[in-house]
Short mmCIF file of C-alpha atoms in Angstrom, two decimals:
data_model
loop_
_atom_site.label_atom_id
_atom_site.label_comp_id
_atom_site.label_asym_id
_atom_site.label_seq_id
_atom_site.Cartn_x
_atom_site.Cartn_y
_atom_site.Cartn_z
CA GLY A 275 8.50 21.43 -6.84
CA ASP A 276 10.27 18.45 -5.57
CA VAL A 277 10.66 17.30 -9.37
CA LEU A 278 13.36 14.41 -7.91
CA LEU A 279 9.92 13.68 -5.39
CA LEU A 280 8.86 12.53 -9.25
CA VAL A 281 11.75 10.65 -11.02
CA LEU A 282 12.14 8.69 -8.19
CA VAL A 283 8.44 7.50 -7.88
CA VAL A 284 8.87 6.96 -11.63
CA LEU A 285 12.62 4.53 -10.69
CA LEU A 286 10.69 2.95 -8.90
CA ALA A 287 7.53 1.56 -11.11
CA VAL A 288 10.65 1.19 -13.94
CA TYR A 289 12.72 -0.75 -11.52
CA GLY A 290 9.14 -2.89 -10.07
CA VAL A 291 8.52 -3.45 -14.51
CA ILE A 292 11.82 -5.21 -14.67
CA ALA A 293 11.12 -6.98 -10.93
CA VAL A 294 7.57 -8.20 -12.16
CA TYR A 295 9.22 -9.39 -15.46
CA SER A 296 12.66 -11.74 -13.43
CA ALA A 297 8.96 -13.23 -10.42
CA SER A 298 6.68 -13.90 -12.79
CA ASN A 299 8.44 -15.08 -16.44
CA TYR A 300 8.76 -19.27 -15.47
CA THR A 301 4.49 -18.82 -13.91
CA ALA A 302 3.51 -16.50 -17.03
CA GLN A 303 4.47 -19.41 -19.33
CA ILE A 304 2.99 -22.53 -18.01
CA ASP A 305 -0.45 -20.47 -16.68
CA TYR A 306 -0.77 -18.23 -19.96
CA GLY A 307 1.78 -20.12 -21.99
CA ASN A 308 3.00 -15.87 -22.83
CA LYS A 309 6.14 -14.76 -19.96
CA TYR A 310 5.38 -11.34 -20.72
CA TYR A 311 1.72 -11.38 -19.60
CA TYR A 312 2.96 -10.11 -16.22
CA PHE A 313 5.76 -7.67 -17.81
CA GLY A 314 3.03 -6.46 -20.48
CA LYS A 315 0.51 -5.49 -17.92
CA GLN A 316 2.56 -4.32 -14.97
CA ILE A 317 4.22 -1.57 -18.21
CA ILE A 318 0.17 -0.30 -19.08
CA GLY A 319 -0.06 0.20 -15.44
CA VAL A 320 3.23 1.77 -15.45
CA VAL A 321 2.33 4.00 -18.70
CA LEU A 322 -1.62 4.82 -17.19
CA GLY A 323 -0.28 5.56 -13.39
CA ALA A 324 2.85 8.40 -15.45
CA ALA A 325 -0.64 9.48 -17.20
CA ALA A 326 -2.37 9.63 -13.94
CA MET A 327 0.55 11.46 -12.05
CA ILE A 328 1.28 13.59 -14.86
CA PHE A 329 -2.58 15.11 -14.68
CA THR A 330 -2.59 15.37 -10.85
CA ALA A 331 1.05 17.25 -10.48
CA ASN A 332 -0.10 19.47 -12.48
CA PHE A 333 -4.06 19.93 -11.10
CA ASP A 334 -4.59 21.75 -7.98
CA TYR A 335 -4.92 19.55 -5.11
CA ARG A 336 -6.93 22.23 -3.27
CA LYS A 337 -10.14 21.98 -5.27
CA TYR A 338 -10.48 17.82 -3.96
CA LYS A 339 -11.33 19.35 -0.91
CA LYS A 340 -15.50 20.09 -1.45
CA PHE A 341 -15.16 16.39 -3.22
CA GLY A 342 -13.34 14.84 0.42
CA ILE A 343 -17.44 13.47 0.50
CA VAL A 344 -18.27 12.01 -2.75
CA PHE A 345 -14.44 10.70 -3.01
CA TYR A 346 -15.15 8.57 0.42
CA ALA A 347 -18.75 7.69 -0.67
CA VAL A 348 -16.82 5.90 -3.81
CA GLY A 349 -14.60 4.31 -2.00
CA LEU A 350 -16.88 2.54 0.19
CA ILE A 351 -19.64 1.43 -2.65
CA LEU A 352 -16.27 0.15 -4.58
CA LEU A 353 -15.74 -2.15 -1.84
CA MET A 354 -19.58 -3.40 -0.82
CA LEU A 355 -19.23 -4.23 -4.84
CA VAL A 356 -17.08 -6.62 -4.22
CA PHE A 357 -19.91 -9.15 -1.86
CA VAL A 358 -21.90 -8.66 -4.84
CA PRO A 359 -22.12 -11.74 -6.91
CA LYS A 360 -20.99 -12.37 -10.81
CA LEU A 361 -19.37 -8.46 -9.41
CA GLY A 362 -17.13 -9.64 -7.06
CA VAL A 363 -13.93 -12.14 -7.62
CA GLU A 364 -13.01 -14.57 -5.09
CA SER A 365 -9.77 -15.91 -4.80
CA TYR A 366 -7.75 -17.90 -2.33
CA GLY A 367 -10.94 -17.43 -0.35
CA ALA A 368 -11.15 -13.93 0.00
CA LYS A 369 -13.58 -11.45 -1.76
CA ARG A 370 -11.19 -8.09 -2.79
CA TRP A 371 -11.34 -7.40 -6.32
CA ILE A 372 -14.65 -6.90 -8.52
CA GLY A 373 -14.07 -7.32 -12.51
CA ILE A 374 -15.63 -5.90 -14.77
CA ALA A 375 -15.67 -6.41 -19.19
CA GLY A 376 -12.48 -8.28 -17.94
CA ILE A 377 -10.89 -5.27 -15.49
CA THR A 378 -9.86 -6.20 -12.63
CA ILE A 379 -9.94 -3.57 -9.78
CA GLN A 380 -8.80 -3.12 -6.80
CA PRO A 381 -11.71 -1.10 -4.17
CA SER A 382 -9.04 -1.33 -1.40
CA GLU A 383 -6.32 0.47 -3.14
CA ILE A 384 -8.65 3.71 -3.56
CA ALA A 385 -10.97 3.48 -0.57
CA LYS A 386 -7.65 4.31 1.36
CA PHE A 387 -6.70 6.72 -0.47
CA ALA A 388 -11.03 7.99 -0.16
CA TYR A 389 -10.63 8.01 3.65
CA VAL A 390 -7.75 10.21 3.04
CA PHE A 391 -9.12 12.60 1.12
CA LEU A 392 -12.15 12.51 3.87
CA VAL A 393 -9.72 13.82 7.02
CA ALA A 394 -7.93 16.28 4.58
CA GLY A 395 -11.50 18.04 3.78
CA ILE A 396 -12.52 18.23 7.85
CA ILE A 397 -8.78 19.05 8.83
CA GLY A 398 -8.94 21.79 6.05
CA ASN A 399 -12.62 23.42 6.54
CA ASP A 400 -11.56 22.81 10.33
CA PRO A 401 -8.06 22.52 11.75
CA GLY A 402 -9.67 22.62 15.00
CA ALA A 403 -11.41 19.21 14.81
CA LEU A 404 -9.99 17.39 16.68
CA ASN A 405 -10.35 19.30 19.86
CA THR A 406 -14.38 18.53 19.76
CA PHE A 407 -15.26 14.78 20.38
CA LYS A 408 -17.78 15.52 17.14
CA GLY A 409 -14.62 15.52 14.34
CA ILE A 410 -12.59 13.37 16.69
CA ILE A 411 -15.70 10.56 16.04
CA LYS A 412 -16.09 11.68 12.80
CA VAL A 413 -12.25 11.13 11.59
CA CYS A 414 -12.79 7.21 13.37
CA ILE A 415 -16.13 6.74 13.04
CA SER A 416 -15.25 6.99 9.48
CA GLY A 417 -11.53 5.40 8.42
CA GLY A 418 -13.65 2.26 11.47
CA ILE A 419 -16.27 1.35 8.82
CA VAL A 420 -13.24 1.24 5.77
CA CYS A 421 -11.58 -0.68 8.61
CA LEU A 422 -14.72 -2.98 8.55
CA LEU A 423 -14.76 -3.07 4.82
CA ILE A 424 -11.88 -3.79 3.77
CA MET A 425 -11.89 -7.30 6.74
CA CYS A 426 -15.11 -8.50 5.80
CA GLU A 427 -13.64 -9.09 2.79
CA PRO A 428 -11.34 -10.52 4.25
CA ASN A 429 -7.87 -8.01 4.47
CA MET A 430 -6.32 -8.37 7.52
CA SER A 431 -2.93 -5.82 6.36
CA VAL A 432 -4.88 -3.43 4.15
CA THR A 433 -6.80 -3.43 7.64
CA MET A 434 -3.92 -2.78 9.70
CA CYS A 435 -2.78 -0.07 6.17
CA VAL A 436 -5.72 2.43 7.47
CA GLY A 437 -5.55 1.76 10.89
CA LEU A 438 -2.65 2.66 10.89
CA THR A 439 -2.71 5.96 8.29
CA MET A 440 -5.95 6.75 10.36
CA LEU A 441 -3.62 6.67 14.18
CA THR A 442 -1.19 8.78 12.13
CA LEU A 443 -3.24 11.51 10.91
CA LEU A 444 -4.47 11.49 14.13
CA PHE A 445 -1.19 12.21 16.03
CA CYS A 446 -0.36 15.20 13.18
CA CYS A 447 -3.28 17.23 13.13
CA GLY A 448 -3.02 17.86 16.94
CA LEU A 449 -5.15 14.74 18.76
CA ASN A 450 -4.30 16.01 22.16
CA GLY A 451 -2.20 13.48 23.56
CA LYS A 452 -4.36 11.34 26.34
CA ILE A 453 -6.99 10.75 24.36
CA PHE A 454 -4.44 9.31 21.68
CA ALA A 455 -3.26 7.28 23.97
CA VAL A 456 -7.20 6.05 24.94
CA LEU A 457 -7.55 5.59 21.11
CA LEU A 458 -4.68 3.47 21.02
CA VAL A 459 -5.88 0.63 24.23
CA PRO A 460 -9.42 -0.64 22.25
CA ILE A 461 -7.35 -0.95 18.85
CA ALA A 462 -4.28 -2.72 19.97
CA LEU A 463 -7.09 -5.34 22.00
CA ALA A 464 -8.41 -5.76 18.80
CA VAL A 465 -5.55 -6.99 16.98
CA PRO A 466 -5.80 -10.51 19.28
CA VAL A 467 -10.08 -10.38 18.81
CA LEU A 468 -9.05 -10.39 15.00
CA ILE A 469 -7.00 -12.81 15.05
CA ILE A 470 -8.69 -15.35 17.13
CA ALA A 471 -11.90 -14.19 14.95
CA GLU A 472 -10.66 -16.59 11.76
CA PRO A 473 -9.06 -19.58 12.32
CA TYR A 474 -6.58 -18.69 8.83
CA ARG A 475 -5.40 -16.09 11.18
CA LEU A 476 -4.33 -18.04 13.56
CA LYS A 477 -2.78 -20.91 11.71
CA ARG A 478 -0.69 -18.04 10.15
CA LEU A 479 0.09 -17.06 13.61
CA LYS A 480 1.55 -20.89 14.77
CA ALA A 481 3.82 -20.99 11.36
CA PHE A 482 4.88 -17.40 12.40
CA LEU A 483 6.53 -18.59 15.60
CA ASN A 484 7.34 -22.05 13.80
CA PRO A 485 7.10 -22.43 10.60
CA TRP A 486 9.38 -25.58 10.52
CA GLU A 487 6.90 -27.97 12.04
CA ASN A 488 3.89 -27.65 9.24
CA PRO A 489 6.94 -27.33 6.20
CA LYS A 490 4.66 -28.57 3.24
CA GLY A 491 1.98 -26.61 5.25
CA GLU A 492 1.50 -22.73 6.71
CA GLY A 493 5.23 -22.68 7.29
CA TYR A 494 5.77 -23.19 3.57
CA GLN A 495 5.80 -19.34 2.09
CA LEU A 496 7.48 -18.24 4.28
CA LEU A 497 10.66 -20.68 4.46
CA GLN A 498 10.65 -20.24 0.77
CA SER A 499 11.50 -17.06 1.18
CA LEU A 500 13.58 -16.31 3.63
CA TYR A 501 15.39 -19.57 1.43
CA ALA A 502 15.74 -16.50 -1.19
CA LEU A 503 16.60 -13.85 1.10
CA GLY A 504 19.17 -15.91 2.33
CA SER A 505 20.53 -17.31 -1.20
CA GLY A 506 21.17 -13.77 -2.18
CA ASN A 507 24.13 -13.29 0.43
CA VAL A 508 25.21 -9.76 0.20
CA PHE A 509 25.38 -8.86 -4.13
CA GLY A 510 23.20 -12.00 -4.48
CA VAL A 511 22.81 -14.28 -7.26
CA GLY A 512 22.13 -11.85 -10.16
CA LEU A 513 19.06 -10.41 -12.42
CA PHE A 514 16.72 -12.70 -13.01
CA LYS A 515 18.61 -16.25 -12.18
CA SER A 516 16.31 -15.95 -9.24
CA ARG A 517 15.42 -20.33 -8.26
CA GLN A 518 12.89 -19.97 -6.25
CA LYS A 519 10.65 -18.10 -8.88
CA TYR A 520 10.29 -21.51 -10.51
CA ARG A 521 7.37 -22.29 -8.53
CA PHE A 522 8.62 -22.84 -5.38
CA LEU A 523 7.93 -19.60 -3.53
CA PRO A 524 4.21 -19.17 -4.09
CA PHE A 525 3.38 -14.84 -5.28
CA ALA A 526 6.55 -14.44 -5.71
CA GLU A 527 5.47 -11.45 -8.57
CA SER A 528 2.97 -9.68 -6.54
CA ASP A 529 3.26 -9.74 -2.42
CA PHE A 530 6.79 -11.88 -1.50
CA ILE A 531 8.29 -9.81 -4.82
CA LEU A 532 11.28 -8.01 -2.32
CA ALA A 533 12.29 -11.65 -1.52
CA VAL A 534 13.49 -12.40 -5.19
CA ILE A 535 14.80 -9.20 -5.18
CA GLY A 536 16.90 -9.89 -2.55
CA GLU A 537 17.85 -12.89 -4.23
CA GLU A 538 18.52 -11.33 -7.32
CA THR A 539 21.13 -8.35 -6.19
CA GLY A 540 21.83 -9.45 -2.52
CA LEU A 541 21.24 -6.91 0.91
CA PHE A 542 23.44 -4.63 -1.07
CA GLY A 543 20.53 -4.45 -3.81
CA VAL A 544 17.46 -4.12 -1.13
CA LEU A 545 19.51 -1.75 0.51
CA LEU A 546 19.85 0.28 -2.33
CA LEU A 547 15.40 -0.36 -3.08
CA PHE A 548 15.32 0.69 0.32
CA ALA A 549 17.40 3.95 0.01
CA VAL A 550 15.48 5.12 -2.61
CA ILE A 551 12.15 4.18 -0.87
CA PHE A 552 13.55 5.90 2.91
CA VAL A 553 14.09 9.26 0.42
CA VAL A 554 10.44 9.38 -0.79
CA ILE A 555 8.49 9.04 2.43
CA TYR A 556 10.88 11.18 3.52
CA LYS A 557 10.29 13.96 1.12
CA GLY A 558 6.61 13.40 1.51
CA TYR A 559 6.35 14.22 5.00
CA LYS A 560 8.94 17.42 4.45
CA ILE A 561 7.05 19.04 2.19
CA ALA A 562 3.42 18.16 4.14
CA GLY A 563 5.77 19.81 6.69
CA LYS A 564 6.45 22.84 4.51
CA CYS A 565 2.53 23.34 3.97
CA ASN A 566 1.32 26.61 4.35
CA ASN A 567 -2.73 25.33 4.77
CA PHE A 568 -4.01 22.75 6.87
CA TYR A 569 -5.17 20.81 3.51
CA GLY A 570 -2.26 20.24 2.09
CA PHE A 571 -0.82 19.22 5.44
CA THR A 572 -3.31 17.10 5.91
CA LEU A 573 -3.42 15.53 2.76
CA CYS A 574 0.06 15.52 2.51
CA VAL A 575 0.10 13.54 5.74
CA GLY A 576 -2.27 11.12 4.61
CA ILE A 577 -0.69 9.94 1.17
CA THR A 578 3.05 9.67 2.49
CA THR A 579 2.26 7.56 5.88
CA VAL A 580 -0.13 4.77 3.45
CA TYR A 581 2.73 3.98 1.00
CA ALA A 582 5.26 4.43 3.97
CA VAL A 583 2.97 1.71 6.50
CA GLN A 584 2.97 -0.39 3.43
CA VAL A 585 6.29 -0.95 2.53
CA VAL A 586 6.72 -1.73 5.97
CA ILE A 587 4.65 -4.44 6.43
CA ASN A 588 5.73 -5.99 3.33
CA ALA A 589 8.75 -5.77 4.22
CA LEU A 590 8.63 -7.36 7.61
CA VAL A 591 5.93 -10.01 6.51
CA VAL A 592 8.69 -10.87 3.90
CA THR A 593 11.50 -11.53 6.16
CA GLY A 594 9.60 -13.61 8.80
CA SER A 595 9.24 -10.15 11.35
CA ILE A 596 5.61 -11.32 11.58
CA PRO A 597 2.74 -13.15 10.89
CA PRO A 598 2.35 -13.32 6.72
CA THR A 599 -0.43 -11.36 5.28
CA GLY A 600 -0.85 -10.01 1.63
CA LEU A 601 0.32 -6.61 1.01
CA PRO A 602 2.29 -5.69 -2.24
CA LEU A 603 5.06 -3.69 -2.27
CA PRO A 604 3.96 -0.39 -3.68
CA LEU A 605 5.27 0.94 -7.29
CA ILE A 606 7.49 -3.21 -7.73
CA SER A 607 5.02 -5.51 -6.85
CA ALA A 608 2.28 -6.43 -9.79
CA GLY A 609 -1.15 -4.57 -9.16
CA ASN A 610 -2.19 -2.17 -11.71
CA THR A 611 -4.56 -0.70 -9.52
CA SER A 612 -2.14 -0.55 -6.81
CA ILE A 613 0.50 1.42 -9.20
CA ILE A 614 -1.87 3.35 -10.83
CA VAL A 615 -2.89 4.73 -6.99
CA PHE A 616 0.09 5.21 -6.20
CA MET A 617 1.25 7.61 -9.31
CA ALA A 618 -1.88 9.35 -9.20
CA MET A 619 -1.12 10.48 -5.40
CA PHE A 620 2.22 10.97 -5.38
CA GLY A 621 1.26 13.16 -8.05
CA VAL A 622 -1.15 15.12 -6.22
CA VAL A 623 2.61 15.33 -3.48
CA TYR A 624 4.16 16.88 -6.17
CA ASN A 625 1.54 19.43 -6.96
CA ILE A 626 1.32 20.53 -2.76
CA SER A 627 4.97 20.41 -2.85
CA LYS A 628 4.59 23.47 -6.19
CA ASP A 629 1.81 25.30 -3.74
CA ASN A 630 4.54 25.53 -0.96
CA LYS A 631 6.49 28.30 -2.95
CA SER A 632 3.17 30.41 -2.38
CA PRO A 633 2.53 33.11 0.45
CA ILE A 634 1.14 31.71 3.84
CA TYR A 635 -2.85 31.69 3.47
CA ILE A 636 -5.44 30.91 6.01
CA ASP A 637 -8.43 28.84 4.73
CA ASP A 638 -11.75 29.16 4.08
#
């Protein structure tokens, strides 16, 4: 298999532990009296993620085909549980987490991959599914349900991630170009409608267009992110020497960790980080291209696309290229659910790469 893929994923995860510690030690000390609070949690996430990755890397991915609908159903149930009183955890007006015995889980991180497994099962069992109306409806409706539940949390960033993954899967799995173009129209129209539907999204859009209009309100986070990136210059202020992490930049350890990385390592460090990320994405699609069956191909494209889309959206938000929205940088940002799930999924991609050395066969 592609061992380098696993090595790069582990390197990113380990670097994420260092970045999380640097970005969070001050706020962790203030909020929890322990500067290693987020650092310790991230180490636990990476260890569990590595264990999950070892398992999925050695488990025959073709055995997942029968359980696509089960994974999808579990994903939907988890998404609905966030709305159950005393079970769903609310933060900053959003219900995106489930709290059980002191353990917090973010269902959307699981649901987006559960959807990928469902689509892979549909295409794997019938490679010509997208040539039929029934097949197209299955893929679109199932994706739409996931998007609807995530949007109700609300979480527009993950909704965009699932939506773009759905479009990529439809395109890569052979949907007719004209039908694909027709599908783009309602999806494109839905974006402004969703923005208008929620007042806070309009405020974020306004802040994006002119953050200086309200520098202490809606525009604050974006301005602080830009200050961090600008301060980094070419080679940065030095590892662990960020100034923005001292309560200036909100969510420095999670959604805006890239800004702290840019401040500490500069443009050079950010480019090096994204070079590694690019290789991971490239390898994911390359493994998909060499796959000898439709199920593995679809699964690999879906997993890689979720990762790629999330990276791009996070980078665009942090650099002020699109309106602010909460989405972590996968494998780097703080968040155990994310790190465990992503590492497990790259284990699946590695398992597919091992199978690519086998002779071509026709799916059952």
